[in-house]
mmCIF file of C-alpha atoms in Angstrom:
data_model
loop_
_atom_site.group_PDB
_atom_site.id
_atom_site.type_symbol
_atom_site.label_atom_id
_atom_site.label_comp_id
_atom_site.label_asym_id
_atom_site.label_seq_id
_atom_site.Cartn_x
_atom_site.Cartn_y
_atom_site.Cartn_z
ATOM 1 C CA UNK A 458 -18.569 -35.143 7.064
ATOM 2 C CA UNK A 459 -15.574 -33.067 6.265
ATOM 3 C CA UNK A 460 -13.108 -34.858 3.834
ATOM 4 C CA UNK A 461 -9.469 -34.231 4.898
ATOM 5 C CA UNK A 462 -6.172 -35.305 3.142
ATOM 6 C CA UNK A 463 -2.844 -35.032 4.604
ATOM 7 C CA UNK A 464 0.167 -33.849 2.709
ATOM 8 C CA UNK A 465 1.512 -37.502 2.211
ATOM 9 C CA UNK A 466 -1.913 -38.808 1.078
ATOM 10 C CA UNK A 467 -2.229 -36.120 -1.582
ATOM 11 C CA UNK A 468 1.339 -36.597 -2.804
ATOM 12 C CA UNK A 469 0.503 -40.183 -3.519
ATOM 13 C CA UNK A 470 -1.614 -38.835 -6.532
ATOM 14 C CA UNK A 471 0.951 -36.442 -7.974
ATOM 15 C CA UNK A 472 1.373 -38.333 -11.249
ATOM 16 C CA UNK A 473 -2.198 -39.584 -11.511
ATOM 17 C CA UNK A 474 -3.637 -36.241 -12.447
ATOM 18 C CA UNK A 475 -6.233 -35.229 -15.026
ATOM 19 C CA UNK A 476 -7.454 -31.982 -15.853
ATOM 20 C CA UNK A 477 -11.190 -30.943 -15.381
ATOM 21 C CA UNK A 478 -13.386 -32.008 -18.290
ATOM 22 C CA UNK A 479 -12.846 -29.813 -21.159
ATOM 23 C CA UNK A 480 -10.152 -27.586 -19.521
ATOM 24 C CA UNK A 481 -7.204 -26.496 -21.473
ATOM 25 C CA UNK A 482 -4.397 -24.629 -19.663
ATOM 26 C CA UNK A 483 -2.054 -24.073 -22.876
ATOM 27 C CA UNK A 484 -3.534 -20.505 -23.294
ATOM 28 C CA UNK A 485 -2.701 -19.538 -19.759
ATOM 29 C CA UNK A 486 0.849 -21.211 -20.010
ATOM 30 C CA UNK A 487 1.393 -19.244 -23.213
ATOM 31 C CA UNK A 488 0.056 -15.887 -21.749
ATOM 32 C CA UNK A 489 2.567 -16.367 -18.720
ATOM 33 C CA UNK A 490 5.609 -16.842 -21.227
ATOM 34 C CA UNK A 491 4.503 -13.929 -23.385
ATOM 35 C CA UNK A 492 4.403 -11.736 -20.362
ATOM 36 C CA UNK A 493 7.907 -13.015 -19.367
ATOM 37 C CA UNK A 494 9.286 -12.173 -22.854
ATOM 38 C CA UNK A 495 7.486 -8.790 -22.961
ATOM 39 C CA UNK A 496 8.883 -7.708 -19.528
ATOM 40 C CA UNK A 497 12.341 -9.031 -20.368
ATOM 41 C CA UNK A 498 12.208 -6.758 -23.543
ATOM 42 C CA UNK A 499 11.200 -3.801 -21.478
ATOM 43 C CA UNK A 500 14.247 -4.526 -19.090
ATOM 44 C CA UNK A 501 16.574 -4.876 -21.975
ATOM 45 C CA UNK A 502 15.307 -1.650 -23.382
ATOM 46 C CA UNK A 503 15.804 0.229 -20.264
ATOM 47 C CA UNK A 504 19.416 -1.186 -19.901
ATOM 48 C CA UNK A 505 20.252 0.033 -23.483
ATOM 49 C CA UNK A 506 18.883 3.672 -22.496
ATOM 50 C CA UNK A 507 20.563 3.744 -19.170
ATOM 51 C CA UNK A 508 23.611 1.340 -19.383
ATOM 52 C CA UNK A 509 24.745 2.377 -15.929
ATOM 53 C CA UNK A 510 21.432 1.571 -14.215
ATOM 54 C CA UNK A 511 20.342 5.249 -14.065
ATOM 55 C CA UNK A 512 19.505 8.256 -16.282
ATOM 56 C CA UNK A 513 22.504 10.654 -17.223
ATOM 57 C CA UNK A 514 22.311 13.526 -14.765
ATOM 58 C CA UNK A 515 23.001 15.989 -17.809
ATOM 59 C CA UNK A 516 20.572 14.219 -20.217
ATOM 60 C CA UNK A 517 18.782 17.524 -20.763
ATOM 61 C CA UNK A 518 21.823 19.412 -21.836
ATOM 62 C CA UNK A 519 22.240 21.153 -18.561
ATOM 63 C CA UNK A 520 23.710 20.220 -15.358
ATOM 64 C CA UNK A 521 21.398 19.351 -12.293
ATOM 65 C CA UNK A 522 20.827 21.739 -9.572
ATOM 66 C CA UNK A 523 22.148 20.316 -6.533
ATOM 67 C CA UNK A 524 20.703 22.242 -3.515
ATOM 68 C CA UNK A 525 23.054 22.760 -0.718
ATOM 69 C CA UNK A 526 21.919 22.534 2.950
ATOM 70 C CA UNK A 527 21.097 26.118 4.079
ATOM 71 C CA UNK A 528 21.770 25.377 7.596
ATOM 72 C CA UNK A 529 25.177 23.576 7.917
ATOM 73 C CA UNK A 530 25.718 21.868 11.198
ATOM 74 C CA UNK A 531 29.076 22.624 12.810
ATOM 75 C CA UNK A 532 29.867 19.849 15.433
ATOM 76 C CA UNK A 533 32.467 20.494 17.909
ATOM 77 C CA UNK A 534 35.935 18.829 17.468
ATOM 78 C CA UNK A 535 36.744 15.850 19.667
ATOM 79 C CA UNK A 536 39.210 16.515 22.474
ATOM 80 C CA UNK A 537 42.479 14.614 23.004
ATOM 81 C CA UNK A 538 40.548 11.860 24.438
ATOM 82 C CA UNK A 539 38.309 11.688 21.531
ATOM 83 C CA UNK A 540 35.251 12.907 23.426
ATOM 84 C CA UNK A 541 32.861 15.493 22.100
ATOM 85 C CA UNK A 542 31.104 17.970 24.549
ATOM 86 C CA UNK A 543 27.711 19.185 23.239
ATOM 87 C CA UNK A 544 25.810 22.083 24.834
ATOM 88 C CA UNK A 545 22.188 21.390 25.495
ATOM 89 C CA UNK A 546 20.150 24.092 24.087
ATOM 90 C CA UNK A 547 18.007 25.859 26.418
ATOM 91 C CA UNK A 548 14.373 25.606 25.953
ATOM 92 C CA UNK A 549 12.206 28.779 26.400
ATOM 93 C CA UNK A 550 10.271 28.253 29.657
ATOM 94 C CA UNK A 551 9.720 24.576 28.746
ATOM 95 C CA UNK A 552 10.593 22.836 31.849
ATOM 96 C CA UNK A 553 10.563 23.381 35.663
ATOM 97 C CA UNK A 554 13.885 25.094 35.199
ATOM 98 C CA UNK A 555 12.369 27.478 32.651
ATOM 99 C CA UNK A 556 9.600 28.421 35.128
ATOM 100 C CA UNK A 557 12.138 30.282 37.326
ATOM 101 C CA UNK A 558 13.504 32.187 34.141
ATOM 102 C CA UNK A 559 10.038 32.899 33.305
ATOM 103 C CA UNK A 560 9.162 34.520 36.819
ATOM 104 C CA UNK A 561 12.386 36.474 36.734
ATOM 105 C CA UNK A 562 11.376 37.806 33.327
ATOM 106 C CA UNK A 563 8.066 38.805 34.263
ATOM 107 C CA UNK A 564 9.266 40.458 37.528
ATOM 108 C CA UNK A 565 11.717 42.473 35.487
ATOM 109 C CA UNK A 566 9.146 43.905 33.151
ATOM 110 C CA UNK A 567 6.403 44.382 35.742
ATOM 111 C CA UNK A 568 7.329 48.064 36.399
ATOM 112 C CA UNK A 569 8.278 48.996 32.891
ATOM 113 C CA UNK A 570 4.898 48.796 31.588
ATOM 114 C CA UNK A 571 4.650 50.854 28.328
ATOM 115 C CA UNK A 572 1.400 52.295 27.022
ATOM 116 C CA UNK A 573 1.366 52.066 23.489
ATOM 117 C CA UNK A 574 -1.364 53.842 21.425
ATOM 118 C CA UNK A 575 -2.437 51.817 18.239
ATOM 119 C CA UNK A 576 -1.511 53.380 14.887
ATOM 120 C CA UNK A 577 -4.271 52.875 12.512
ATOM 121 C CA UNK A 578 -2.842 55.211 9.880
ATOM 122 C CA UNK A 579 -2.193 52.339 7.405
ATOM 123 C CA UNK A 580 -5.173 50.107 8.398
ATOM 124 C CA UNK A 581 -7.817 50.022 5.563
ATOM 125 C CA UNK A 582 -10.897 50.611 7.802
ATOM 126 C CA UNK A 583 -11.673 54.231 8.562
ATOM 127 C CA UNK A 584 -13.005 53.500 11.914
ATOM 128 C CA UNK A 585 -10.352 54.566 14.379
ATOM 129 C CA UNK A 586 -8.882 52.049 16.641
ATOM 130 C CA UNK A 587 -8.832 54.416 19.502
ATOM 131 C CA UNK A 588 -12.207 56.211 20.237
ATOM 132 C CA UNK A 589 -10.434 59.325 21.237
ATOM 133 C CA UNK A 590 -9.218 59.765 17.675
ATOM 134 C CA UNK A 591 -12.895 60.358 16.683
ATOM 135 C CA UNK A 592 -12.519 63.798 17.930
ATOM 136 C CA UNK A 593 -9.370 64.502 16.263
ATOM 137 C CA UNK A 594 -10.804 63.300 12.997
ATOM 138 C CA UNK A 595 -14.034 65.493 13.230
ATOM 139 C CA UNK A 596 -14.676 67.902 10.373
ATOM 140 C CA UNK A 597 -13.819 71.395 11.176
ATOM 141 C CA UNK A 598 -14.940 74.730 9.655
ATOM 142 C CA UNK A 599 -12.197 76.059 7.492
ATOM 143 C CA UNK A 600 -11.609 79.309 5.718
ATOM 144 C CA UNK A 601 -13.189 79.343 2.324
ATOM 145 C CA UNK A 602 -12.187 82.037 -0.222
ATOM 146 C CA UNK A 603 -15.365 81.868 -2.365
ATOM 147 C CA UNK A 604 -17.489 82.418 0.763
ATOM 148 C CA UNK A 605 -15.597 85.541 1.595
ATOM 149 C CA UNK A 606 -16.116 86.964 -1.628
ATOM 150 C CA UNK A 607 -19.709 87.183 -1.296
ATOM 151 C CA UNK A 608 -20.810 90.670 -0.333
ATOM 152 C CA UNK A 609 -23.085 91.205 2.721
ATOM 153 C CA UNK A 610 -25.222 93.594 0.441
ATOM 154 C CA UNK A 611 -26.366 90.926 -1.840
ATOM 155 C CA UNK A 612 -27.927 89.281 1.035
ATOM 156 C CA UNK A 613 -29.884 92.193 2.087
ATOM 157 C CA UNK A 614 -31.006 92.817 -1.617
ATOM 158 C CA UNK A 615 -32.428 89.570 -1.931
ATOM 159 C CA UNK A 616 -34.316 89.921 1.309
ATOM 160 C CA UNK A 617 -35.924 93.251 -0.053
ATOM 161 C CA UNK A 618 -37.225 91.718 -3.086
ATOM 162 C CA UNK A 619 -39.310 89.199 -0.888
ATOM 163 C CA UNK B 161 4.669 -9.910 -29.651
ATOM 164 C CA UNK B 162 3.565 -6.332 -28.711
ATOM 165 C CA UNK B 163 2.146 -5.492 -25.369
ATOM 166 C CA UNK B 164 -1.294 -5.019 -26.995
ATOM 167 C CA UNK B 165 -1.159 -8.441 -28.318
ATOM 168 C CA UNK B 166 -0.433 -9.915 -24.875
ATOM 169 C CA UNK B 167 -3.224 -7.868 -23.167
ATOM 170 C CA UNK B 168 -5.654 -9.098 -25.875
ATOM 171 C CA UNK B 169 -4.541 -12.658 -25.382
ATOM 172 C CA UNK B 170 -5.017 -12.261 -21.553
ATOM 173 C CA UNK B 171 -8.491 -10.903 -21.954
ATOM 174 C CA UNK B 172 -9.400 -13.782 -24.339
ATOM 175 C CA UNK B 173 -8.215 -16.200 -21.954
ATOM 176 C CA UNK B 174 -10.945 -18.684 -20.994
ATOM 177 C CA UNK B 175 -11.558 -22.386 -20.718
ATOM 178 C CA UNK B 176 -11.754 -23.883 -23.825
ATOM 179 C CA UNK B 177 -14.396 -26.765 -24.207
ATOM 180 C CA UNK B 178 -13.422 -29.883 -26.108
ATOM 181 C CA UNK B 179 -15.784 -32.723 -27.041
ATOM 182 C CA UNK B 180 -13.030 -35.128 -26.056
ATOM 183 C CA UNK B 181 -13.196 -36.901 -22.692
ATOM 184 C CA UNK B 182 -9.970 -38.575 -21.596
ATOM 185 C CA UNK B 183 -9.900 -42.095 -20.370
ATOM 186 C CA UNK B 184 -8.534 -41.016 -16.954
ATOM 187 C CA UNK B 185 -11.667 -38.813 -16.805
ATOM 188 C CA UNK B 186 -13.658 -42.106 -16.262
ATOM 189 C CA UNK B 187 -11.446 -43.381 -13.478
ATOM 190 C CA UNK B 188 -12.443 -42.757 -9.822
ATOM 191 C CA UNK B 189 -11.294 -39.254 -8.556
ATOM 192 C CA UNK B 190 -10.769 -38.395 -4.784
ATOM 193 C CA UNK B 191 -13.232 -35.548 -4.097
ATOM 194 C CA UNK B 192 -12.113 -32.366 -2.046
ATOM 195 C CA UNK B 193 -14.138 -31.107 0.706
ATOM 196 C CA UNK B 194 -14.421 -27.788 -1.138
ATOM 197 C CA UNK B 195 -14.369 -26.496 -4.788
ATOM 198 C CA UNK B 196 -11.304 -24.178 -5.393
ATOM 199 C CA UNK B 197 -10.583 -21.674 -7.951
ATOM 200 C CA UNK B 198 -6.961 -20.896 -9.004
ATOM 201 C CA UNK B 199 -6.754 -16.829 -10.009
ATOM 202 C CA UNK B 200 -3.612 -15.247 -11.623
ATOM 203 C CA UNK B 201 -2.567 -11.643 -11.429
ATOM 204 C CA UNK B 202 -0.788 -10.689 -14.672
ATOM 205 C CA UNK B 203 2.048 -8.125 -14.130
ATOM 206 C CA UNK B 204 1.151 -5.021 -15.993
ATOM 207 C CA UNK B 205 3.036 -4.505 -19.312
ATOM 208 C CA UNK B 206 0.806 -1.662 -20.392
ATOM 209 C CA UNK B 207 0.106 1.256 -18.277
ATOM 210 C CA UNK B 208 -3.511 1.443 -19.255
ATOM 211 C CA UNK B 209 -4.185 -1.852 -17.685
ATOM 212 C CA UNK B 210 -6.143 -1.817 -14.425
ATOM 213 C CA UNK B 211 -6.393 -4.095 -11.627
ATOM 214 C CA UNK B 212 -9.676 -5.775 -12.985
ATOM 215 C CA UNK B 213 -7.877 -6.428 -16.145
ATOM 216 C CA UNK B 214 -4.859 -8.117 -14.578
ATOM 217 C CA UNK B 215 -6.689 -10.498 -12.155
ATOM 218 C CA UNK B 216 -8.250 -13.414 -13.855
ATOM 219 C CA UNK B 217 -9.559 -16.778 -12.943
ATOM 220 C CA UNK B 218 -7.637 -19.620 -14.382
ATOM 221 C CA UNK B 219 -9.547 -22.823 -13.647
ATOM 222 C CA UNK B 220 -11.744 -24.430 -10.953
ATOM 223 C CA UNK B 221 -11.239 -27.968 -9.716
ATOM 224 C CA UNK B 222 -12.646 -30.380 -6.830
ATOM 225 C CA UNK B 223 -10.656 -33.360 -6.860
ATOM 226 C CA UNK B 224 -7.245 -34.347 -5.987
ATOM 227 C CA UNK B 225 -6.477 -35.648 -9.347
ATOM 228 C CA UNK B 226 -7.529 -32.376 -11.124
ATOM 229 C CA UNK B 227 -5.486 -30.437 -8.882
ATOM 230 C CA UNK B 228 -2.439 -32.514 -9.669
ATOM 231 C CA UNK B 229 -3.142 -32.212 -13.347
ATOM 232 C CA UNK B 230 -3.382 -28.378 -12.941
ATOM 233 C CA UNK B 231 -0.276 -28.134 -10.808
ATOM 234 C CA UNK B 232 1.753 -30.193 -13.344
ATOM 235 C CA UNK B 233 0.646 -28.055 -16.285
ATOM 236 C CA UNK B 234 0.962 -24.363 -15.027
ATOM 237 C CA UNK B 235 4.342 -22.474 -14.294
ATOM 238 C CA UNK B 236 6.002 -23.406 -10.865
ATOM 239 C CA UNK B 237 6.334 -20.446 -8.456
ATOM 240 C CA UNK B 238 9.921 -19.830 -9.342
ATOM 241 C CA UNK B 239 8.961 -19.706 -13.075
ATOM 242 C CA UNK B 240 6.543 -16.701 -12.511
ATOM 243 C CA UNK B 241 7.483 -13.313 -13.699
ATOM 244 C CA UNK B 242 7.984 -10.593 -11.167
ATOM 245 C CA UNK B 243 4.672 -8.890 -10.015
ATOM 246 C CA UNK B 244 2.871 -12.158 -10.611
ATOM 247 C CA UNK B 245 0.470 -13.557 -8.053
ATOM 248 C CA UNK B 246 -1.331 -16.982 -7.691
ATOM 249 C CA UNK B 247 -4.548 -16.925 -5.723
ATOM 250 C CA UNK B 248 -5.996 -20.356 -4.722
ATOM 251 C CA UNK B 249 -9.582 -19.391 -3.237
ATOM 252 C CA UNK B 250 -12.726 -21.298 -2.527
ATOM 253 C CA UNK B 251 -15.023 -21.198 -5.381
ATOM 254 C CA UNK B 252 -17.161 -17.889 -5.073
ATOM 255 C CA UNK B 253 -14.820 -15.964 -3.132
ATOM 256 C CA UNK B 254 -12.910 -13.305 -5.122
ATOM 257 C CA UNK B 255 -9.194 -12.595 -4.066
ATOM 258 C CA UNK B 256 -10.131 -9.144 -2.977
ATOM 259 C CA UNK B 257 -10.518 -7.323 0.167
ATOM 260 C CA UNK B 258 -13.857 -6.161 -0.907
ATOM 261 C CA UNK B 259 -15.357 -9.613 -1.349
ATOM 262 C CA UNK B 260 -18.062 -10.020 1.433
ATOM 263 C CA UNK B 261 -16.392 -13.244 2.822
ATOM 264 C CA UNK B 262 -13.057 -11.356 3.095
ATOM 265 C CA UNK B 263 -13.946 -8.027 4.134
ATOM 266 C CA UNK B 264 -14.184 -8.935 7.942
ATOM 267 C CA UNK B 265 -11.120 -11.104 7.696
ATOM 268 C CA UNK B 266 -7.462 -10.727 7.334
ATOM 269 C CA UNK B 267 -4.278 -12.910 6.552
ATOM 270 C CA UNK B 268 -1.434 -14.554 8.153
ATOM 271 C CA UNK B 269 1.713 -13.840 6.007
ATOM 272 C CA UNK B 270 5.278 -14.217 5.838
ATOM 273 C CA UNK B 271 7.723 -12.505 3.260
ATOM 274 C CA UNK B 272 10.768 -14.571 2.262
ATOM 275 C CA UNK B 273 13.945 -13.004 0.857
ATOM 276 C CA UNK B 274 14.100 -15.135 -2.266
ATOM 277 C CA UNK B 275 14.202 -18.687 -0.768
ATOM 278 C CA UNK B 276 15.752 -21.568 -2.768
ATOM 279 C CA UNK B 277 12.900 -23.833 -1.918
ATOM 280 C CA UNK B 278 10.113 -21.698 -2.916
ATOM 281 C CA UNK B 279 8.402 -24.335 -5.115
ATOM 282 C CA UNK B 280 8.296 -26.816 -2.116
ATOM 283 C CA UNK B 281 7.045 -24.101 0.392
ATOM 284 C CA UNK B 282 4.228 -22.987 -2.155
ATOM 285 C CA UNK B 283 3.189 -26.743 -2.973
ATOM 286 C CA UNK B 284 3.054 -27.551 0.863
ATOM 287 C CA UNK B 285 0.787 -24.516 1.330
ATOM 288 C CA UNK B 286 -1.466 -25.586 -1.288
ATOM 289 C CA UNK B 287 -1.722 -29.128 -0.027
ATOM 290 C CA UNK B 288 -2.588 -27.904 3.372
ATOM 291 C CA UNK B 289 -5.294 -25.815 2.187
ATOM 292 C CA UNK B 290 -6.949 -28.107 -0.305
ATOM 293 C CA UNK B 291 -6.433 -31.041 2.120
ATOM 294 C CA UNK B 292 -8.096 -28.808 4.653
ATOM 295 C CA UNK B 293 -5.415 -29.874 7.431
ATOM 296 C CA UNK B 294 -4.514 -26.231 8.206
ATOM 297 C CA UNK B 295 -7.708 -26.057 10.128
ATOM 298 C CA UNK B 296 -8.220 -28.485 13.067
ATOM 299 C CA UNK B 297 -11.902 -27.943 13.403
ATOM 300 C CA UNK B 298 -14.713 -27.442 10.821
ATOM 301 C CA UNK B 299 -14.698 -23.702 11.381
ATOM 302 C CA UNK B 300 -14.416 -22.956 7.707
ATOM 303 C CA UNK B 301 -12.156 -20.107 8.515
ATOM 304 C CA UNK B 302 -9.611 -20.306 5.475
ATOM 305 C CA UNK B 303 -10.786 -18.474 2.330
ATOM 306 C CA UNK B 304 -7.680 -19.010 0.408
ATOM 307 C CA UNK B 305 -3.852 -18.691 -0.057
ATOM 308 C CA UNK B 306 -1.845 -16.258 -2.131
ATOM 309 C CA UNK B 307 1.606 -16.182 -3.501
ATOM 310 C CA UNK B 308 3.242 -12.943 -4.317
ATOM 311 C CA UNK B 309 6.333 -12.871 -6.670
ATOM 312 C CA UNK B 310 8.121 -9.531 -6.247
ATOM 313 C CA UNK B 311 11.532 -8.087 -7.128
ATOM 314 C CA UNK B 312 13.221 -8.641 -3.778
ATOM 315 C CA UNK B 313 11.030 -11.033 -1.993
ATOM 316 C CA UNK B 314 8.312 -13.763 -2.084
ATOM 317 C CA UNK B 315 5.286 -13.565 0.167
ATOM 318 C CA UNK B 316 2.652 -16.279 1.074
ATOM 319 C CA UNK B 317 -0.360 -15.077 2.665
ATOM 320 C CA UNK B 318 -3.433 -17.291 3.995
ATOM 321 C CA UNK B 319 -6.517 -15.370 3.891
ATOM 322 C CA UNK B 320 -9.218 -15.915 6.609
ATOM 323 C CA UNK B 321 -12.941 -15.271 7.046
ATOM 324 C CA UNK B 322 -12.724 -13.504 10.549
ATOM 325 C CA UNK B 323 -10.333 -12.021 12.848
ATOM 326 C CA UNK B 324 -11.249 -14.227 15.765
ATOM 327 C CA UNK B 325 -8.134 -14.910 17.788
ATOM 328 C CA UNK B 326 -9.115 -18.222 19.090
ATOM 329 C CA UNK B 327 -9.834 -19.689 15.699
ATOM 330 C CA UNK B 328 -6.831 -18.041 14.157
ATOM 331 C CA UNK B 329 -3.773 -18.941 16.563
ATOM 332 C CA UNK B 330 -3.971 -22.638 15.884
ATOM 333 C CA UNK B 331 -4.247 -21.955 11.950
ATOM 334 C CA UNK B 332 -1.270 -19.560 12.346
ATOM 335 C CA UNK B 333 0.751 -22.154 14.250
ATOM 336 C CA UNK B 334 0.006 -24.866 11.617
ATOM 337 C CA UNK B 335 1.126 -22.607 8.864
ATOM 338 C CA UNK B 336 4.354 -21.724 10.515
ATOM 339 C CA UNK B 337 5.084 -25.531 10.315
ATOM 340 C CA UNK B 338 4.049 -25.695 6.801
ATOM 341 C CA UNK B 339 6.342 -22.817 5.908
ATOM 342 C CA UNK B 340 9.159 -24.396 7.868
ATOM 343 C CA UNK B 341 9.744 -21.319 9.828
ATOM 344 C CA UNK B 342 12.037 -21.297 12.744
ATOM 345 C CA UNK B 343 11.023 -19.670 16.117
ATOM 346 C CA UNK B 344 12.960 -16.376 15.459
ATOM 347 C CA UNK B 345 10.844 -16.176 12.092
ATOM 348 C CA UNK B 346 7.552 -14.410 12.961
ATOM 349 C CA UNK B 347 4.425 -14.987 11.141
ATOM 350 C CA UNK B 348 2.142 -11.991 11.486
ATOM 351 C CA UNK B 349 -1.711 -11.656 11.233
ATOM 352 C CA UNK B 350 -3.181 -8.469 9.884
ATOM 353 C CA UNK B 351 -6.827 -7.601 9.353
ATOM 354 C CA UNK B 352 -7.642 -6.325 5.750
ATOM 355 C CA UNK B 353 -9.041 -3.134 7.314
ATOM 356 C CA UNK B 354 -5.830 -2.521 9.245
ATOM 357 C CA UNK B 355 -3.781 -3.239 6.141
ATOM 358 C CA UNK B 356 -5.103 0.050 4.677
ATOM 359 C CA UNK B 357 -3.435 1.939 7.437
ATOM 360 C CA UNK B 358 0.123 2.577 6.861
ATOM 361 C CA UNK B 359 2.403 1.432 9.707
ATOM 362 C CA UNK B 360 -0.263 -0.398 11.475
ATOM 363 C CA UNK B 361 0.886 -3.279 13.785
ATOM 364 C CA UNK B 362 -0.049 -6.792 13.322
ATOM 365 C CA UNK B 363 -2.926 -8.093 15.328
ATOM 366 C CA UNK B 364 -1.370 -11.575 16.104
ATOM 367 C CA UNK B 365 2.086 -12.956 15.898
ATOM 368 C CA UNK B 366 3.204 -16.635 16.250
#
């Protein structure tokens, strides 16, 4: 059977306590006291270093860099009645209203289709992006000055020796 | 005393046996239903101290008289340094989420903003737990109770074995009375698993 005690029943024995046999809590109590003293010393040390509760902003002999907001927001000024009117920014094709704008845009560019040839001049691969460039890039026979110096007669002589 | 010396003393902390037996020891004692262990989390005074170094069992007891003797000997809740914790758990259960008997459970907790009567509230919490009146049936749901002393607040949490709503709701209602919370002060229950997730909502509220 489960033994239960109400708060009132337990309180009746408050002053009749005895520690478990062989138990000594003096070490624990001293340790808690020592921790309190050590933590107080740490706090005091911190206060001596930073009497204002914070580190000096120029503690390292140069001024801190405070970054300014790059995008400063300009709010409209209130009117005579103290009201501010803000314009709602238009979202690109994000709503039903946007769909109309999108269709208008598509219609406007429908007939102005521009054929663009890809430029692979600066691309690392030697493979042409456009297959028609294969023809343009094909090796061609060019004039070679050394070939031109060779006499036709030499060829004939060689043929005679054989 | 240096921080090293304090750490050493904390590590050496253990129950010192004496050959003497007091006269009161021979008197009849009132047994508790369960055996309880008081644990203490020491605030870190050195960065090298780990959680396992800081959490230590202080003493185990199983009678009403032993409880009061311990209660009267140790520092009161209001006397503990910041970042201290008292944990009172059933013997064999470590006050950690990872303990097998805690892992599937959670805790009812309330955070007080430095109440004047913290000693009274903590004492009432302890009595409801060791007297086992916090549970109306024999479900053995309560594993322990924890007091956290922090810079801006004090928290009391009741650790349970499961997250079973039917068992937990009457316990939560009882704890709310023990902690003298008004209707607008909400006591919340969160499972230990959910406590790992930042911003998770409480499982139960009373």
